[in-house]
Amino acid sequence: MRFSPAVIALSLVFVTVSSASFGQSADVEIKPRSVEYMQLGEAAQKRGELDLAADLYETALVVDPRNGSAFIALAQIARVQKLPGKAIRLYREALILDPNNLDALAGQGEALIQRGALEKARVNLSRIETLCRSRCSQNDQLASAIKLAEKKPVLSAEAVTPKPKVGDEEPAADTP
């Protein structure tokens, strides 16, 4: 009789813990409606209707914000539209959901190359090499993009005009 309150309390803890584990659903599964919008978006993207495809991908994200494929697809559209900053941000969202997503790492690397950030793209390449022990298509794709970017001349440095230093100005002419 002395141990019955302790046994009852312990049994309640076991019942609560075991029932909580039965009620959990898998976090990996993407909602089917979101997958349907992704498929519609892919079809629109293949037809060249990028605005419609972007809308469908965004709808897929509204239905299920854990759909990393929708972030990657939106980032690909942003890269095609020459918006590398937006693409980098979207790839980052996909990498938050899955830090080991090879497609997101490679795509972000290519968007970084579009921005002119070769060193950051090389960091992505090294991460891909670490994750993909053997040769994989993402590794080859990003490595070739980096090699092509290294061969191109740097144009952004030519466009920058140096700021004048104090004391280098021309004296103002006296006007009567």
PDB file of C-alpha atoms in Angstrom:
ATOM      1  CA  MET A   1       0.000   0.000   0.000  1.00  0.00           C
ATOM      2  CA  ARG A   2       2.871   2.353   0.633  1.00  0.00           C
ATOM      3  CA  PHE A   3       4.104   2.102  -2.969  1.00  0.00           C
ATOM      4  CA  SER A   4       0.715   2.448  -4.708  1.00  0.00           C
ATOM      5  CA  PRO A   5       0.843   6.297  -5.155  1.00  0.00           C
ATOM      6  CA  ALA A   6       4.315   6.041  -6.682  1.00  0.00           C
ATOM      7  CA  VAL A   7       3.246   3.186  -8.960  1.00  0.00           C
ATOM      8  CA  ILE A   8       0.166   5.102 -10.082  1.00  0.00           C
ATOM      9  CA  ALA A   9       2.240   8.228 -10.833  1.00  0.00           C
ATOM     10  CA  LEU A  10       4.823   6.207 -12.740  1.00  0.00           C
ATOM     11  CA  SER A  11       2.162   4.410 -14.760  1.00  0.00           C
ATOM     12  CA  LEU A  12       0.563   7.764 -15.677  1.00  0.00           C
ATOM     13  CA  VAL A  13       3.939   8.982 -16.963  1.00  0.00           C
ATOM     14  CA  PHE A  14       4.340   5.856 -19.111  1.00  0.00           C
ATOM     15  CA  VAL A  15       0.820   6.151 -20.498  1.00  0.00           C
ATOM     16  CA  THR A  16       1.314   9.825 -21.367  1.00  0.00           C
ATOM     17  CA  VAL A  17       4.660   9.255 -23.086  1.00  0.00           C
ATOM     18  CA  SER A  18       3.474   6.243 -25.048  1.00  0.00           C
ATOM     19  CA  SER A  19       0.246   7.929 -26.208  1.00  0.00           C
ATOM     20  CA  ALA A  20       2.152  11.025 -27.333  1.00  0.00           C
ATOM     21  CA  SER A  21       4.335   8.952 -29.612  1.00  0.00           C
ATOM     22  CA  PHE A  22       1.305   7.354 -31.293  1.00  0.00           C
ATOM     23  CA  GLY A  23      -0.189  10.738 -32.188  1.00  0.00           C
ATOM     24  CA  GLN A  24       2.833  12.105 -34.023  1.00  0.00           C
ATOM     25  CA  SER A  25       2.885  12.155 -37.794  1.00  0.00           C
ATOM     26  CA  ALA A  26       5.932  12.021 -40.022  1.00  0.00           C
ATOM     27  CA  ASP A  27       7.415  15.453 -40.693  1.00  0.00           C
ATOM     28  CA  VAL A  28       9.054  14.308 -43.906  1.00  0.00           C
ATOM     29  CA  GLU A  29       5.882  13.891 -45.931  1.00  0.00           C
ATOM     30  CA  ILE A  30       4.805  16.842 -48.044  1.00  0.00           C
ATOM     31  CA  LYS A  31       1.076  17.457 -48.365  1.00  0.00           C
ATOM     32  CA  PRO A  32      -0.335  15.941 -51.564  1.00  0.00           C
ATOM     33  CA  ARG A  33      -1.985  19.213 -52.603  1.00  0.00           C
ATOM     34  CA  SER A  34       1.405  20.929 -52.491  1.00  0.00           C
ATOM     35  CA  VAL A  35       2.864  18.202 -54.707  1.00  0.00           C
ATOM     36  CA  GLU A  36       0.027  18.722 -57.191  1.00  0.00           C
ATOM     37  CA  TYR A  37       0.812  22.444 -57.427  1.00  0.00           C
ATOM     38  CA  MET A  38       4.484  21.571 -57.911  1.00  0.00           C
ATOM     39  CA  GLN A  39       3.612  19.325 -60.860  1.00  0.00           C
ATOM     40  CA  LEU A  40       1.444  22.043 -62.404  1.00  0.00           C
ATOM     41  CA  GLY A  41       4.280  24.521 -61.913  1.00  0.00           C
ATOM     42  CA  GLU A  42       6.786  22.205 -63.587  1.00  0.00           C
ATOM     43  CA  ALA A  43       4.479  21.850 -66.586  1.00  0.00           C
ATOM     44  CA  ALA A  44       4.075  25.635 -66.841  1.00  0.00           C
ATOM     45  CA  GLN A  45       7.840  26.109 -66.516  1.00  0.00           C
ATOM     46  CA  LYS A  46       8.479  23.642 -69.358  1.00  0.00           C
ATOM     47  CA  ARG A  47       6.035  25.594 -71.532  1.00  0.00           C
ATOM     48  CA  GLY A  48       7.990  28.769 -70.785  1.00  0.00           C
ATOM     49  CA  GLU A  49       5.275  30.402 -68.679  1.00  0.00           C
ATOM     50  CA  LEU A  50       7.589  31.475 -65.865  1.00  0.00           C
ATOM     51  CA  ASP A  51       5.165  33.848 -64.138  1.00  0.00           C
ATOM     52  CA  LEU A  52       2.461  31.184 -63.942  1.00  0.00           C
ATOM     53  CA  ALA A  53       5.019  28.616 -62.774  1.00  0.00           C
ATOM     54  CA  ALA A  54       6.248  30.966 -60.038  1.00  0.00           C
ATOM     55  CA  ASP A  55       2.670  31.532 -58.890  1.00  0.00           C
ATOM     56  CA  LEU A  56       2.029  27.785 -58.730  1.00  0.00           C
ATOM     57  CA  TYR A  57       5.260  27.158 -56.805  1.00  0.00           C
ATOM     58  CA  GLU A  58       4.356  29.911 -54.341  1.00  0.00           C
ATOM     59  CA  THR A  59       0.924  28.321 -53.915  1.00  0.00           C
ATOM     60  CA  ALA A  60       2.639  24.999 -53.204  1.00  0.00           C
ATOM     61  CA  LEU A  61       4.631  26.752 -50.475  1.00  0.00           C
ATOM     62  CA  VAL A  62       1.468  28.244 -48.984  1.00  0.00           C
ATOM     63  CA  VAL A  63      -0.095  24.790 -48.833  1.00  0.00           C
ATOM     64  CA  ASP A  64       3.056  23.271 -47.255  1.00  0.00           C
ATOM     65  CA  PRO A  65       5.954  25.565 -46.260  1.00  0.00           C
ATOM     66  CA  ARG A  66       8.209  22.502 -45.809  1.00  0.00           C
ATOM     67  CA  ASN A  67       8.288  21.857 -49.569  1.00  0.00           C
ATOM     68  CA  GLY A  68      11.956  22.453 -50.307  1.00  0.00           C
ATOM     69  CA  SER A  69      11.503  21.537 -53.963  1.00  0.00           C
ATOM     70  CA  ALA A  70       9.251  24.566 -54.411  1.00  0.00           C
ATOM     71  CA  PHE A  71      11.980  26.844 -53.024  1.00  0.00           C
ATOM     72  CA  ILE A  72      14.485  25.312 -55.443  1.00  0.00           C
ATOM     73  CA  ALA A  73      12.111  25.693 -58.402  1.00  0.00           C
ATOM     74  CA  LEU A  74      11.442  29.345 -57.525  1.00  0.00           C
ATOM     75  CA  ALA A  75      15.184  29.933 -57.248  1.00  0.00           C
ATOM     76  CA  GLN A  76      15.739  28.424 -60.691  1.00  0.00           C
ATOM     77  CA  ILE A  77      13.173  30.814 -62.131  1.00  0.00           C
ATOM     78  CA  ALA A  78      14.878  33.739 -60.380  1.00  0.00           C
ATOM     79  CA  ARG A  79      18.218  32.722 -61.903  1.00  0.00           C
ATOM     80  CA  VAL A  80      16.676  32.580 -65.388  1.00  0.00           C
ATOM     81  CA  GLN A  81      15.235  36.060 -64.801  1.00  0.00           C
ATOM     82  CA  LYS A  82      18.759  37.294 -63.855  1.00  0.00           C
ATOM     83  CA  LEU A  83      17.835  37.820 -60.177  1.00  0.00           C
ATOM     84  CA  PRO A  84      20.738  36.071 -58.416  1.00  0.00           C
ATOM     85  CA  GLY A  85      20.138  37.749 -55.045  1.00  0.00           C
ATOM     86  CA  LYS A  86      16.583  36.432 -54.887  1.00  0.00           C
ATOM     87  CA  ALA A  87      17.774  33.014 -56.041  1.00  0.00           C
ATOM     88  CA  ILE A  88      20.418  32.875 -53.305  1.00  0.00           C
ATOM     89  CA  ARG A  89      17.794  33.697 -50.680  1.00  0.00           C
ATOM     90  CA  LEU A  90      15.420  31.024 -51.981  1.00  0.00           C
ATOM     91  CA  TYR A  91      18.173  28.410 -52.073  1.00  0.00           C
ATOM     92  CA  ARG A  92      19.025  29.371 -48.486  1.00  0.00           C
ATOM     93  CA  GLU A  93      15.409  28.655 -47.495  1.00  0.00           C
ATOM     94  CA  ALA A  94      15.668  25.212 -49.095  1.00  0.00           C
ATOM     95  CA  LEU A  95      18.938  24.593 -47.259  1.00  0.00           C
ATOM     96  CA  ILE A  96      17.323  25.531 -43.946  1.00  0.00           C
ATOM     97  CA  LEU A  97      14.821  22.726 -44.524  1.00  0.00           C
ATOM     98  CA  ASP A  98      17.516  20.266 -45.650  1.00  0.00           C
ATOM     99  CA  PRO A  99      21.144  21.385 -45.171  1.00  0.00           C
ATOM    100  CA  ASN A 100      22.407  18.442 -47.244  1.00  0.00           C
ATOM    101  CA  ASN A 101      20.308  19.090 -50.365  1.00  0.00           C
ATOM    102  CA  LEU A 102      22.804  18.764 -53.220  1.00  0.00           C
ATOM    103  CA  ASP A 103      20.545  20.509 -55.761  1.00  0.00           C
ATOM    104  CA  ALA A 104      20.137  23.532 -53.488  1.00  0.00           C
ATOM    105  CA  LEU A 105      23.881  23.713 -52.810  1.00  0.00           C
ATOM    106  CA  ALA A 106      24.746  23.517 -56.513  1.00  0.00           C
ATOM    107  CA  GLY A 107      22.060  26.005 -57.507  1.00  0.00           C
ATOM    108  CA  GLN A 108      23.119  28.439 -54.804  1.00  0.00           C
ATOM    109  CA  GLY A 109      26.705  28.093 -55.999  1.00  0.00           C
ATOM    110  CA  GLU A 110      25.690  28.987 -59.544  1.00  0.00           C
ATOM    111  CA  ALA A 111      23.670  31.960 -58.310  1.00  0.00           C
ATOM    112  CA  LEU A 112      26.701  33.086 -56.321  1.00  0.00           C
ATOM    113  CA  ILE A 113      28.754  32.882 -59.516  1.00  0.00           C
ATOM    114  CA  GLN A 114      26.154  35.087 -61.223  1.00  0.00           C
ATOM    115  CA  ARG A 115      26.729  37.615 -58.438  1.00  0.00           C
ATOM    116  CA  GLY A 116      30.506  37.316 -58.831  1.00  0.00           C
ATOM    117  CA  ALA A 117      31.127  35.579 -55.488  1.00  0.00           C
ATOM    118  CA  LEU A 118      33.444  32.805 -56.668  1.00  0.00           C
ATOM    119  CA  GLU A 119      34.920  32.103 -53.244  1.00  0.00           C
ATOM    120  CA  LYS A 120      31.514  31.442 -51.722  1.00  0.00           C
ATOM    121  CA  ALA A 121      30.684  29.204 -54.690  1.00  0.00           C
ATOM    122  CA  ARG A 122      33.879  27.249 -53.988  1.00  0.00           C
ATOM    123  CA  VAL A 123      32.692  26.770 -50.388  1.00  0.00           C
ATOM    124  CA  ASN A 124      29.470  25.246 -51.746  1.00  0.00           C
ATOM    125  CA  LEU A 125      31.523  23.034 -54.064  1.00  0.00           C
ATOM    126  CA  SER A 126      33.597  21.743 -51.153  1.00  0.00           C
ATOM    127  CA  ARG A 127      30.407  20.982 -49.215  1.00  0.00           C
ATOM    128  CA  ILE A 128      29.047  19.058 -52.170  1.00  0.00           C
ATOM    129  CA  GLU A 129      32.307  17.113 -52.441  1.00  0.00           C
ATOM    130  CA  THR A 130      32.069  16.275 -48.735  1.00  0.00           C
ATOM    131  CA  LEU A 131      28.449  15.102 -48.977  1.00  0.00           C
ATOM    132  CA  CYS A 132      28.836  13.251 -52.255  1.00  0.00           C
ATOM    133  CA  ARG A 133      31.734  10.863 -51.714  1.00  0.00           C
ATOM    134  CA  SER A 134      31.764   9.745 -55.342  1.00  0.00           C
ATOM    135  CA  ARG A 135      31.337  11.976 -58.376  1.00  0.00           C
ATOM    136  CA  CYS A 136      27.823  13.301 -58.716  1.00  0.00           C
ATOM    137  CA  SER A 137      26.200  15.534 -61.313  1.00  0.00           C
ATOM    138  CA  GLN A 138      25.871  18.519 -58.947  1.00  0.00           C
ATOM    139  CA  ASN A 139      29.604  18.421 -58.253  1.00  0.00           C
ATOM    140  CA  ASP A 140      30.513  18.351 -61.949  1.00  0.00           C
ATOM    141  CA  GLN A 141      27.938  21.029 -62.775  1.00  0.00           C
ATOM    142  CA  LEU A 142      29.196  23.517 -60.182  1.00  0.00           C
ATOM    143  CA  ALA A 143      32.874  22.779 -60.844  1.00  0.00           C
ATOM    144  CA  SER A 144      32.452  23.484 -64.564  1.00  0.00           C
ATOM    145  CA  ALA A 145      30.511  26.696 -63.814  1.00  0.00           C
ATOM    146  CA  ILE A 146      33.342  27.877 -61.543  1.00  0.00           C
ATOM    147  CA  LYS A 147      35.956  27.100 -64.218  1.00  0.00           C
ATOM    148  CA  LEU A 148      33.979  29.066 -66.809  1.00  0.00           C
ATOM    149  CA  ALA A 149      33.616  32.011 -64.437  1.00  0.00           C
ATOM    150  CA  GLU A 150      37.355  32.050 -63.709  1.00  0.00           C
ATOM    151  CA  LYS A 151      38.090  32.435 -67.441  1.00  0.00           C
ATOM    152  CA  LYS A 152      35.811  35.463 -67.829  1.00  0.00           C
ATOM    153  CA  PRO A 153      37.339  38.880 -67.183  1.00  0.00           C
ATOM    154  CA  VAL A 154      36.163  40.772 -64.124  1.00  0.00           C
ATOM    155  CA  LEU A 155      34.045  43.631 -65.397  1.00  0.00           C
ATOM    156  CA  SER A 156      32.727  44.996 -62.120  1.00  0.00           C
ATOM    157  CA  ALA A 157      36.163  46.242 -61.058  1.00  0.00           C
ATOM    158  CA  GLU A 158      36.485  48.222 -64.277  1.00  0.00           C
ATOM    159  CA  ALA A 159      33.201  50.021 -63.697  1.00  0.00           C
ATOM    160  CA  VAL A 160      34.193  51.363 -60.271  1.00  0.00           C
ATOM    161  CA  THR A 161      35.544  54.899 -60.296  1.00  0.00           C
ATOM    162  CA  PRO A 162      37.911  55.787 -57.467  1.00  0.00           C
ATOM    163  CA  LYS A 163      36.714  58.328 -54.924  1.00  0.00           C
ATOM    164  CA  PRO A 164      38.717  61.556 -54.829  1.00  0.00           C
ATOM    165  CA  LYS A 165      40.835  62.036 -51.744  1.00  0.00           C
ATOM    166  CA  VAL A 166      40.811  65.176 -49.633  1.00  0.00           C
ATOM    167  CA  GLY A 167      43.328  67.644 -51.053  1.00  0.00           C
ATOM    168  CA  ASP A 168      43.208  66.230 -54.580  1.00  0.00           C
ATOM    169  CA  GLU A 169      40.385  68.551 -55.673  1.00  0.00           C
ATOM    170  CA  GLU A 170      40.902  71.263 -58.204  1.00  0.00           C
ATOM    171  CA  PRO A 171      40.800  74.763 -56.722  1.00  0.00           C
ATOM    172  CA  ALA A 172      37.617  76.618 -57.536  1.00  0.00           C
ATOM    173  CA  ALA A 173      38.038  79.306 -60.159  1.00  0.00           C
ATOM    174  CA  ASP A 174      37.255  82.847 -59.013  1.00  0.00           C
ATOM    175  CA  THR A 175      34.317  84.256 -60.871  1.00  0.00           C
ATOM    176  CA  PRO A 176      33.690  88.019 -60.736  1.00  0.00           C
TER     177      PRO A 176
END
